[in-house]
């Protein structure tokens, strides 16, 4: 098994943090995402430096139960572990584009947003959701990597589902349109006189990046070459194996600090959180 703590330790041992396979063609945005996801997979499986593709695939299969598509969440699932959503950004303060997938505190196997391969890849009902956000300026260089526990980043599922349902109900009640509900928001049918054109209505969820959302607890260091910033609820931190916690707590290059963040469901309630940072200087 692997976890965030092991991934941070594996990253801290690297000497070269340039992401290979980032520039694969003209579509830099797509290739940048592929390079970042590959880096994240290597971090969790400690497969850095392994060139043989067959060997790498064998290692990945030991640690991951699912690797998703660009259309449906999550991007990765750890065997008997967390679900990971990997996001890239070229600017620290830019909102994260979640598209039709609303923010998640947890991932549920009965969600209509996941596919059958994800649902059936292992025996599971609920997985903790982790956002992995990589900051890649306009180069192959990875500047920072964030691991954010979904339960301190997103409100309960019902907050987003209720909003979606409210929008769908408003459209459905309109006398001027023919509306059909869908897994997204819905579809407006026959919008033209010939009744041959339909309008697909979908959500475009945007999430404030952790650089801004948690600026009151982290100290982003723009002078270093690279840094990881991890925010896990203290309760979540204690669910990881004692071996992983002992390893990361004894690493002199990694700092662990107790902080408090606002509860996404009740901001006046504060959640105890572990802020874990690793910095690599020039």
PDB file of C-alpha atoms in Angstrom:
ATOM      1  CA  UNK A   1       0.000   0.000   0.000  1.00  0.00           C
ATOM      2  CA  UNK A   2       0.986   3.592  -0.486  1.00  0.00           C
ATOM      3  CA  UNK A   3      -0.282   6.979   0.657  1.00  0.00           C
ATOM      4  CA  UNK A   4       0.386  10.712   0.555  1.00  0.00           C
ATOM      5  CA  UNK A   5       3.090  10.510   3.203  1.00  0.00           C
ATOM      6  CA  UNK A   6       5.032   7.946   1.189  1.00  0.00           C
ATOM      7  CA  UNK A   7       4.616  10.063  -1.957  1.00  0.00           C
ATOM      8  CA  UNK A   8       6.055  13.134  -0.194  1.00  0.00           C
ATOM      9  CA  UNK A   9       9.020  11.105   1.050  1.00  0.00           C
ATOM     10  CA  UNK A  10       9.671   9.720  -2.444  1.00  0.00           C
ATOM     11  CA  UNK A  11       9.575  13.225  -3.931  1.00  0.00           C
ATOM     12  CA  UNK A  12      11.913  14.578  -1.252  1.00  0.00           C
ATOM     13  CA  UNK A  13      14.591  12.099  -2.371  1.00  0.00           C
ATOM     14  CA  UNK A  14      14.625  13.360  -5.961  1.00  0.00           C
ATOM     15  CA  UNK A  15      17.446  15.502  -7.254  1.00  0.00           C
ATOM     16  CA  UNK A  16      15.867  16.462 -10.582  1.00  0.00           C
ATOM     17  CA  UNK A  17      12.269  17.679 -10.519  1.00  0.00           C
ATOM     18  CA  UNK A  18      11.869  18.427 -14.224  1.00  0.00           C
ATOM     19  CA  UNK A  19       8.851  16.561 -15.537  1.00  0.00           C
ATOM     20  CA  UNK A  20       9.702  14.377 -18.501  1.00  0.00           C
ATOM     21  CA  UNK A  21       7.174  13.731 -21.266  1.00  0.00           C
ATOM     22  CA  UNK A  22       5.586  17.138 -20.746  1.00  0.00           C
ATOM     23  CA  UNK A  23       6.210  18.524 -24.210  1.00  0.00           C
ATOM     24  CA  UNK A  24       4.988  15.721 -26.471  1.00  0.00           C
ATOM     25  CA  UNK A  25       3.474  17.811 -29.247  1.00  0.00           C
ATOM     26  CA  UNK A  26       1.812  21.104 -30.048  1.00  0.00           C
ATOM     27  CA  UNK A  27      -0.927  20.860 -27.438  1.00  0.00           C
ATOM     28  CA  UNK A  28       1.114  21.921 -24.427  1.00  0.00           C
ATOM     29  CA  UNK A  29      -1.857  22.046 -22.046  1.00  0.00           C
ATOM     30  CA  UNK A  30      -2.775  18.402 -22.639  1.00  0.00           C
ATOM     31  CA  UNK A  31       0.798  17.148 -22.576  1.00  0.00           C
ATOM     32  CA  UNK A  32       1.570  19.132 -19.453  1.00  0.00           C
ATOM     33  CA  UNK A  33      -1.292  17.321 -17.712  1.00  0.00           C
ATOM     34  CA  UNK A  34      -0.054  13.934 -18.901  1.00  0.00           C
ATOM     35  CA  UNK A  35       3.428  14.700 -17.612  1.00  0.00           C
ATOM     36  CA  UNK A  36       2.076  15.759 -14.236  1.00  0.00           C
ATOM     37  CA  UNK A  37      -0.101  12.654 -13.877  1.00  0.00           C
ATOM     38  CA  UNK A  38       2.897  10.479 -14.721  1.00  0.00           C
ATOM     39  CA  UNK A  39       4.929  12.300 -12.069  1.00  0.00           C
ATOM     40  CA  UNK A  40       2.173  11.754  -9.481  1.00  0.00           C
ATOM     41  CA  UNK A  41       1.937   8.042 -10.329  1.00  0.00           C
ATOM     42  CA  UNK A  42       5.685   7.706  -9.917  1.00  0.00           C
ATOM     43  CA  UNK A  43       5.584   9.570  -6.607  1.00  0.00           C
ATOM     44  CA  UNK A  44       3.007   7.242  -5.070  1.00  0.00           C
ATOM     45  CA  UNK A  45       4.588   4.061  -6.475  1.00  0.00           C
ATOM     46  CA  UNK A  46       8.232   5.155  -6.128  1.00  0.00           C
ATOM     47  CA  UNK A  47       8.771   4.351  -9.805  1.00  0.00           C
ATOM     48  CA  UNK A  48      11.060   7.284 -10.538  1.00  0.00           C
ATOM     49  CA  UNK A  49      14.032   6.372 -12.726  1.00  0.00           C
ATOM     50  CA  UNK A  50      12.532   3.152 -14.068  1.00  0.00           C
ATOM     51  CA  UNK A  51      12.764   3.237 -17.867  1.00  0.00           C
ATOM     52  CA  UNK A  52      11.353  -0.175 -18.765  1.00  0.00           C
ATOM     53  CA  UNK A  53       7.667   0.350 -19.531  1.00  0.00           C
ATOM     54  CA  UNK A  54       6.669  -3.229 -18.694  1.00  0.00           C
ATOM     55  CA  UNK A  55       8.327  -2.961 -15.299  1.00  0.00           C
ATOM     56  CA  UNK A  56       6.673   0.378 -14.678  1.00  0.00           C
ATOM     57  CA  UNK A  57       3.245  -1.017 -15.578  1.00  0.00           C
ATOM     58  CA  UNK A  58       3.818  -3.919 -13.194  1.00  0.00           C
ATOM     59  CA  UNK A  59       4.645  -1.510 -10.367  1.00  0.00           C
ATOM     60  CA  UNK A  60       1.640   0.684 -11.115  1.00  0.00           C
ATOM     61  CA  UNK A  61      -0.677  -2.332 -10.993  1.00  0.00           C
ATOM     62  CA  UNK A  62       0.563  -3.090  -7.470  1.00  0.00           C
ATOM     63  CA  UNK A  63      -0.389   0.328  -6.126  1.00  0.00           C
ATOM     64  CA  UNK A  64      -3.335   1.566  -8.202  1.00  0.00           C
ATOM     65  CA  UNK A  65      -6.733  -0.021  -8.732  1.00  0.00           C
ATOM     66  CA  UNK A  66      -7.991   2.501 -11.293  1.00  0.00           C
ATOM     67  CA  UNK A  67      -6.718   5.120 -13.699  1.00  0.00           C
ATOM     68  CA  UNK A  68      -9.443   7.330 -15.086  1.00  0.00           C
ATOM     69  CA  UNK A  69     -10.172   9.121 -18.306  1.00  0.00           C
ATOM     70  CA  UNK A  70     -10.266  12.867 -18.827  1.00  0.00           C
ATOM     71  CA  UNK A  71     -14.073  12.772 -18.878  1.00  0.00           C
ATOM     72  CA  UNK A  72     -14.867  11.183 -15.523  1.00  0.00           C
ATOM     73  CA  UNK A  73     -13.366  11.497 -12.032  1.00  0.00           C
ATOM     74  CA  UNK A  74     -11.162  10.433 -10.362  1.00  0.00           C
ATOM     75  CA  UNK A  75      -7.827  10.410 -12.175  1.00  0.00           C
ATOM     76  CA  UNK A  76      -6.361   7.679  -9.965  1.00  0.00           C
ATOM     77  CA  UNK A  77      -7.414   5.392  -7.136  1.00  0.00           C
ATOM     78  CA  UNK A  78      -4.986   3.793  -4.723  1.00  0.00           C
ATOM     79  CA  UNK A  79      -5.660   0.164  -3.869  1.00  0.00           C
ATOM     80  CA  UNK A  80      -7.505   0.166  -0.550  1.00  0.00           C
ATOM     81  CA  UNK A  81      -6.660   3.856  -0.327  1.00  0.00           C
ATOM     82  CA  UNK A  82      -7.567   7.347  -1.466  1.00  0.00           C
ATOM     83  CA  UNK A  83      -9.002   8.652  -4.722  1.00  0.00           C
ATOM     84  CA  UNK A  84      -6.832  11.271  -6.433  1.00  0.00           C
ATOM     85  CA  UNK A  85      -7.824  14.131  -8.716  1.00  0.00           C
ATOM     86  CA  UNK A  86      -4.811  15.672 -10.466  1.00  0.00           C
ATOM     87  CA  UNK A  87      -5.042  19.277 -11.627  1.00  0.00           C
ATOM     88  CA  UNK A  88      -2.473  21.491 -13.325  1.00  0.00           C
ATOM     89  CA  UNK A  89      -2.154  25.253 -13.286  1.00  0.00           C
ATOM     90  CA  UNK A  90       0.277  27.670 -14.894  1.00  0.00           C
ATOM     91  CA  UNK A  91      -0.621  30.446 -12.438  1.00  0.00           C
ATOM     92  CA  UNK A  92      -0.897  29.953  -8.675  1.00  0.00           C
ATOM     93  CA  UNK A  93      -3.957  32.182  -8.316  1.00  0.00           C
ATOM     94  CA  UNK A  94      -5.973  30.797 -11.258  1.00  0.00           C
ATOM     95  CA  UNK A  95      -9.191  28.942 -10.445  1.00  0.00           C
ATOM     96  CA  UNK A  96      -9.136  25.195 -10.964  1.00  0.00           C
ATOM     97  CA  UNK A  97     -11.441  23.988 -13.717  1.00  0.00           C
ATOM     98  CA  UNK A  98     -13.428  21.004 -12.495  1.00  0.00           C
ATOM     99  CA  UNK A  99     -15.821  21.152 -15.470  1.00  0.00           C
ATOM    100  CA  UNK A 100     -18.980  19.114 -14.844  1.00  0.00           C
ATOM    101  CA  UNK A 101     -17.545  17.427 -11.756  1.00  0.00           C
ATOM    102  CA  UNK A 102     -18.415  19.386  -8.621  1.00  0.00           C
ATOM    103  CA  UNK A 103     -15.939  19.656  -5.704  1.00  0.00           C
ATOM    104  CA  UNK A 104     -15.734  16.488  -3.637  1.00  0.00           C
ATOM    105  CA  UNK A 105     -15.050  15.806   0.003  1.00  0.00           C
ATOM    106  CA  UNK A 106     -15.348  12.064  -0.643  1.00  0.00           C
ATOM    107  CA  UNK A 107     -15.922   9.751  -3.593  1.00  0.00           C
ATOM    108  CA  UNK A 108     -18.912   7.404  -3.480  1.00  0.00           C
ATOM    109  CA  UNK A 109     -19.238   4.206  -5.480  1.00  0.00           C
ATOM    110  CA  UNK A 110     -22.920   4.951  -6.204  1.00  0.00           C
ATOM    111  CA  UNK A 111     -22.130   8.309  -7.819  1.00  0.00           C
ATOM    112  CA  UNK A 112     -23.618   8.761 -11.292  1.00  0.00           C
ATOM    113  CA  UNK A 113     -20.499  10.699 -12.312  1.00  0.00           C
ATOM    114  CA  UNK A 114     -18.141   7.702 -12.189  1.00  0.00           C
ATOM    115  CA  UNK A 115     -18.039   4.875 -14.711  1.00  0.00           C
ATOM    116  CA  UNK A 116     -18.521   1.146 -14.150  1.00  0.00           C
ATOM    117  CA  UNK A 117     -14.776   0.415 -14.402  1.00  0.00           C
ATOM    118  CA  UNK A 118     -14.116   2.753 -11.480  1.00  0.00           C
ATOM    119  CA  UNK A 119     -17.062   1.359  -9.546  1.00  0.00           C
ATOM    120  CA  UNK A 120     -15.978  -2.257  -9.985  1.00  0.00           C
ATOM    121  CA  UNK A 121     -12.166  -2.039  -9.902  1.00  0.00           C
ATOM    122  CA  UNK A 122     -12.134  -3.150  -6.247  1.00  0.00           C
ATOM    123  CA  UNK A 123     -14.534  -3.641  -3.352  1.00  0.00           C
ATOM    124  CA  UNK A 124     -15.334  -0.161  -2.066  1.00  0.00           C
ATOM    125  CA  UNK A 125     -18.178   2.151  -1.125  1.00  0.00           C
ATOM    126  CA  UNK A 126     -16.474   5.387  -0.054  1.00  0.00           C
ATOM    127  CA  UNK A 127     -12.993   6.755  -0.609  1.00  0.00           C
ATOM    128  CA  UNK A 128     -11.350   9.852   0.786  1.00  0.00           C
ATOM    129  CA  UNK A 129     -10.755  12.357  -1.994  1.00  0.00           C
ATOM    130  CA  UNK A 130      -7.410  14.082  -2.441  1.00  0.00           C
ATOM    131  CA  UNK A 131      -6.769  16.991  -4.787  1.00  0.00           C
ATOM    132  CA  UNK A 132      -3.260  16.996  -6.252  1.00  0.00           C
ATOM    133  CA  UNK A 133      -2.467  20.368  -7.832  1.00  0.00           C
ATOM    134  CA  UNK A 134       0.735  20.951  -9.744  1.00  0.00           C
ATOM    135  CA  UNK A 135       1.992  24.432 -10.557  1.00  0.00           C
ATOM    136  CA  UNK A 136       3.841  24.377 -13.863  1.00  0.00           C
ATOM    137  CA  UNK A 137       4.916  27.787 -15.158  1.00  0.00           C
ATOM    138  CA  UNK A 138       5.539  28.060 -18.902  1.00  0.00           C
ATOM    139  CA  UNK A 139       8.341  25.518 -18.882  1.00  0.00           C
ATOM    140  CA  UNK A 140       8.832  21.821 -18.160  1.00  0.00           C
ATOM    141  CA  UNK A 141       9.621  22.769 -14.605  1.00  0.00           C
ATOM    142  CA  UNK A 142       7.405  21.754 -11.707  1.00  0.00           C
ATOM    143  CA  UNK A 143       7.383  24.640  -9.250  1.00  0.00           C
ATOM    144  CA  UNK A 144       5.096  23.272  -6.544  1.00  0.00           C
ATOM    145  CA  UNK A 145       2.815  20.361  -5.811  1.00  0.00           C
ATOM    146  CA  UNK A 146      -0.140  20.530  -3.437  1.00  0.00           C
ATOM    147  CA  UNK A 147      -1.950  17.644  -1.741  1.00  0.00           C
ATOM    148  CA  UNK A 148      -5.271  18.819  -0.290  1.00  0.00           C
ATOM    149  CA  UNK A 149      -7.645  16.587   1.662  1.00  0.00           C
ATOM    150  CA  UNK A 150     -11.119  16.884   0.144  1.00  0.00           C
ATOM    151  CA  UNK A 151     -12.873  17.101   3.498  1.00  0.00           C
ATOM    152  CA  UNK A 152     -11.207  20.426   4.270  1.00  0.00           C
ATOM    153  CA  UNK A 153     -11.614  21.713   0.701  1.00  0.00           C
ATOM    154  CA  UNK A 154     -15.169  20.819  -0.301  1.00  0.00           C
ATOM    155  CA  UNK A 155     -18.556  20.936   1.413  1.00  0.00           C
ATOM    156  CA  UNK A 156     -20.883  17.971   1.745  1.00  0.00           C
ATOM    157  CA  UNK A 157     -22.072  16.375  -1.498  1.00  0.00           C
ATOM    158  CA  UNK A 158     -25.608  17.631  -0.907  1.00  0.00           C
ATOM    159  CA  UNK A 159     -24.519  21.290  -1.216  1.00  0.00           C
ATOM    160  CA  UNK A 160     -23.580  20.820  -4.868  1.00  0.00           C
ATOM    161  CA  UNK A 161     -26.267  18.277  -5.764  1.00  0.00           C
ATOM    162  CA  UNK A 162     -29.003  20.485  -4.296  1.00  0.00           C
ATOM    163  CA  UNK A 163     -27.810  23.449  -6.349  1.00  0.00           C
ATOM    164  CA  UNK A 164     -27.765  21.359  -9.532  1.00  0.00           C
ATOM    165  CA  UNK A 165     -31.271  20.093  -8.790  1.00  0.00           C
ATOM    166  CA  UNK A 166     -32.512  23.619  -8.097  1.00  0.00           C
ATOM    167  CA  UNK A 167     -31.242  24.835 -11.480  1.00  0.00           C
ATOM    168  CA  UNK A 168     -32.802  21.820 -13.198  1.00  0.00           C
ATOM    169  CA  UNK A 169     -36.139  22.432 -11.476  1.00  0.00           C
ATOM    170  CA  UNK A 170     -36.190  26.096 -12.521  1.00  0.00           C
ATOM    171  CA  UNK A 171     -35.635  25.134 -16.143  1.00  0.00           C
ATOM    172  CA  UNK A 172     -38.153  22.310 -15.969  1.00  0.00           C
ATOM    173  CA  UNK A 173     -40.872  24.625 -14.643  1.00  0.00           C
ATOM    174  CA  UNK A 174     -40.453  27.084 -17.499  1.00  0.00           C
ATOM    175  CA  UNK A 175     -43.401  27.135 -19.923  1.00  0.00           C
ATOM    176  CA  UNK A 176     -41.211  28.448 -22.720  1.00  0.00           C
ATOM    177  CA  UNK A 177     -38.837  25.512 -23.103  1.00  0.00           C
ATOM    178  CA  UNK A 178     -38.933  21.748 -23.431  1.00  0.00           C
ATOM    179  CA  UNK A 179     -36.538  20.498 -20.783  1.00  0.00           C
ATOM    180  CA  UNK A 180     -35.116  17.023 -20.087  1.00  0.00           C
ATOM    181  CA  UNK A 181     -33.053  16.344 -16.927  1.00  0.00           C
ATOM    182  CA  UNK A 182     -29.682  14.608 -17.348  1.00  0.00           C
ATOM    183  CA  UNK A 183     -26.730  13.556 -15.176  1.00  0.00           C
ATOM    184  CA  UNK A 184     -25.275  17.011 -15.769  1.00  0.00           C
ATOM    185  CA  UNK A 185     -27.980  19.712 -15.550  1.00  0.00           C
ATOM    186  CA  UNK A 186     -30.255  18.975 -18.429  1.00  0.00           C
ATOM    187  CA  UNK A 187     -31.132  19.465 -22.061  1.00  0.00           C
ATOM    188  CA  UNK A 188     -33.404  22.008 -23.690  1.00  0.00           C
ATOM    189  CA  UNK A 189     -35.095  20.407 -26.664  1.00  0.00           C
ATOM    190  CA  UNK A 190     -36.255  21.802 -29.992  1.00  0.00           C
ATOM    191  CA  UNK A 191     -34.986  25.338 -29.555  1.00  0.00           C
ATOM    192  CA  UNK A 192     -35.491  26.302 -33.234  1.00  0.00           C
ATOM    193  CA  UNK A 193     -38.617  26.424 -35.427  1.00  0.00           C
ATOM    194  CA  UNK A 194     -37.648  23.196 -37.203  1.00  0.00           C
ATOM    195  CA  UNK A 195     -37.244  21.504 -33.801  1.00  0.00           C
ATOM    196  CA  UNK A 196     -33.938  19.985 -34.885  1.00  0.00           C
ATOM    197  CA  UNK A 197     -31.628  21.759 -32.422  1.00  0.00           C
ATOM    198  CA  UNK A 198     -31.144  20.903 -28.745  1.00  0.00           C
ATOM    199  CA  UNK A 199     -29.148  22.765 -26.115  1.00  0.00           C
ATOM    200  CA  UNK A 200     -27.055  20.752 -23.686  1.00  0.00           C
ATOM    201  CA  UNK A 201     -26.865  22.468 -20.289  1.00  0.00           C
ATOM    202  CA  UNK A 202     -23.908  21.447 -18.153  1.00  0.00           C
ATOM    203  CA  UNK A 203     -22.136  22.801 -15.136  1.00  0.00           C
ATOM    204  CA  UNK A 204     -18.689  24.372 -15.321  1.00  0.00           C
ATOM    205  CA  UNK A 205     -17.465  24.180 -11.752  1.00  0.00           C
ATOM    206  CA  UNK A 206     -14.531  26.375 -10.756  1.00  0.00           C
ATOM    207  CA  UNK A 207     -12.648  25.939  -7.489  1.00  0.00           C
ATOM    208  CA  UNK A 208     -10.425  28.495  -5.820  1.00  0.00           C
ATOM    209  CA  UNK A 209      -6.833  27.170  -5.806  1.00  0.00           C
ATOM    210  CA  UNK A 210      -5.266  26.173  -2.475  1.00  0.00           C
ATOM    211  CA  UNK A 211      -2.757  29.012  -2.833  1.00  0.00           C
ATOM    212  CA  UNK A 212      -5.674  31.399  -2.216  1.00  0.00           C
ATOM    213  CA  UNK A 213      -8.130  29.200  -0.328  1.00  0.00           C
ATOM    214  CA  UNK A 214      -5.594  28.395   2.407  1.00  0.00           C
ATOM    215  CA  UNK A 215      -3.417  31.503   2.309  1.00  0.00           C
ATOM    216  CA  UNK A 216      -4.081  32.060   6.021  1.00  0.00           C
ATOM    217  CA  UNK A 217      -2.226  28.897   7.064  1.00  0.00           C
ATOM    218  CA  UNK A 218       0.503  28.166   4.520  1.00  0.00           C
ATOM    219  CA  UNK A 219       3.640  30.169   3.837  1.00  0.00           C
ATOM    220  CA  UNK A 220       4.352  29.838   0.135  1.00  0.00           C
ATOM    221  CA  UNK A 221       8.034  30.390  -0.497  1.00  0.00           C
ATOM    222  CA  UNK A 222       8.700  31.928  -3.921  1.00  0.00           C
ATOM    223  CA  UNK A 223      12.460  31.830  -3.357  1.00  0.00           C
ATOM    224  CA  UNK A 224      12.843  28.040  -3.506  1.00  0.00           C
ATOM    225  CA  UNK A 225      13.191  25.825  -6.572  1.00  0.00           C
ATOM    226  CA  UNK A 226      10.354  23.485  -5.612  1.00  0.00           C
ATOM    227  CA  UNK A 227       7.990  22.808  -2.710  1.00  0.00           C
ATOM    228  CA  UNK A 228       5.219  20.462  -1.709  1.00  0.00           C
ATOM    229  CA  UNK A 229       2.427  21.753   0.493  1.00  0.00           C
ATOM    230  CA  UNK A 230       0.095  19.204   2.035  1.00  0.00           C
ATOM    231  CA  UNK A 231      -3.017  19.849   4.105  1.00  0.00           C
ATOM    232  CA  UNK A 232      -4.644  16.862   5.796  1.00  0.00           C
ATOM    233  CA  UNK A 233      -7.097  16.857   8.658  1.00  0.00           C
ATOM    234  CA  UNK A 234      -5.353  15.566  11.772  1.00  0.00           C
ATOM    235  CA  UNK A 235      -7.937  12.806  11.885  1.00  0.00           C
ATOM    236  CA  UNK A 236      -7.035  11.757   8.335  1.00  0.00           C
ATOM    237  CA  UNK A 237      -3.310  11.941   9.097  1.00  0.00           C
ATOM    238  CA  UNK A 238      -3.726   9.429  11.919  1.00  0.00           C
ATOM    239  CA  UNK A 239      -5.352   6.905   9.580  1.00  0.00           C
ATOM    240  CA  UNK A 240      -2.061   6.391   7.756  1.00  0.00           C
ATOM    241  CA  UNK A 241       0.222   3.577   8.952  1.00  0.00           C
ATOM    242  CA  UNK A 242       2.486   4.327  11.897  1.00  0.00           C
ATOM    243  CA  UNK A 243       5.460   3.344   9.719  1.00  0.00           C
ATOM    244  CA  UNK A 244       4.664   6.138   7.243  1.00  0.00           C
ATOM    245  CA  UNK A 245       4.081   8.691   9.998  1.00  0.00           C
ATOM    246  CA  UNK A 246       7.299   7.772  11.780  1.00  0.00           C
ATOM    247  CA  UNK A 247       9.254   8.018   8.554  1.00  0.00           C
ATOM    248  CA  UNK A 248       7.968  11.466   7.633  1.00  0.00           C
ATOM    249  CA  UNK A 249       8.172  12.835  11.185  1.00  0.00           C
ATOM    250  CA  UNK A 250      11.834  11.838  11.430  1.00  0.00           C
ATOM    251  CA  UNK A 251      12.798  13.374   8.084  1.00  0.00           C
ATOM    252  CA  UNK A 252      14.691  16.606   8.809  1.00  0.00           C
ATOM    253  CA  UNK A 253      13.889  17.991   5.348  1.00  0.00           C
ATOM    254  CA  UNK A 254      10.142  17.789   5.909  1.00  0.00           C
ATOM    255  CA  UNK A 255       8.253  20.116   8.260  1.00  0.00           C
ATOM    256  CA  UNK A 256       4.990  19.222   9.985  1.00  0.00           C
ATOM    257  CA  UNK A 257       2.952  21.945  11.641  1.00  0.00           C
ATOM    258  CA  UNK A 258      -0.415  21.889  13.436  1.00  0.00           C
ATOM    259  CA  UNK A 259      -2.837  24.489  12.051  1.00  0.00           C
ATOM    260  CA  UNK A 260      -6.584  25.068  11.968  1.00  0.00           C
ATOM    261  CA  UNK A 261      -8.717  25.671   8.873  1.00  0.00           C
ATOM    262  CA  UNK A 262     -12.342  26.625   8.350  1.00  0.00           C
ATOM    263  CA  UNK A 263     -14.843  23.801   8.098  1.00  0.00           C
ATOM    264  CA  UNK A 264     -16.258  23.902   4.508  1.00  0.00           C
ATOM    265  CA  UNK A 265     -19.745  23.235   5.905  1.00  0.00           C
ATOM    266  CA  UNK A 266     -19.518  25.704   8.795  1.00  0.00           C
ATOM    267  CA  UNK A 267     -16.681  28.251   8.509  1.00  0.00           C
ATOM    268  CA  UNK A 268     -16.858  29.319  12.174  1.00  0.00           C
ATOM    269  CA  UNK A 269     -16.016  25.739  13.136  1.00  0.00           C
ATOM    270  CA  UNK A 270     -12.281  25.056  12.897  1.00  0.00           C
ATOM    271  CA  UNK A 271     -10.725  21.755  11.857  1.00  0.00           C
ATOM    272  CA  UNK A 272      -7.368  20.554  13.200  1.00  0.00           C
ATOM    273  CA  UNK A 273      -5.043  20.053  10.252  1.00  0.00           C
ATOM    274  CA  UNK A 274      -1.500  18.887   9.588  1.00  0.00           C
ATOM    275  CA  UNK A 275       0.446  21.238   7.312  1.00  0.00           C
ATOM    276  CA  UNK A 276       3.302  19.248   5.788  1.00  0.00           C
ATOM    277  CA  UNK A 277       5.903  21.068   3.707  1.00  0.00           C
ATOM    278  CA  UNK A 278       9.012  20.087   1.823  1.00  0.00           C
ATOM    279  CA  UNK A 279      11.225  22.677   0.138  1.00  0.00           C
ATOM    280  CA  UNK A 280      14.048  22.223  -2.310  1.00  0.00           C
ATOM    281  CA  UNK A 281      16.325  25.238  -2.593  1.00  0.00           C
ATOM    282  CA  UNK A 282      18.257  26.188  -5.727  1.00  0.00           C
TER     283      UNK A 282
END
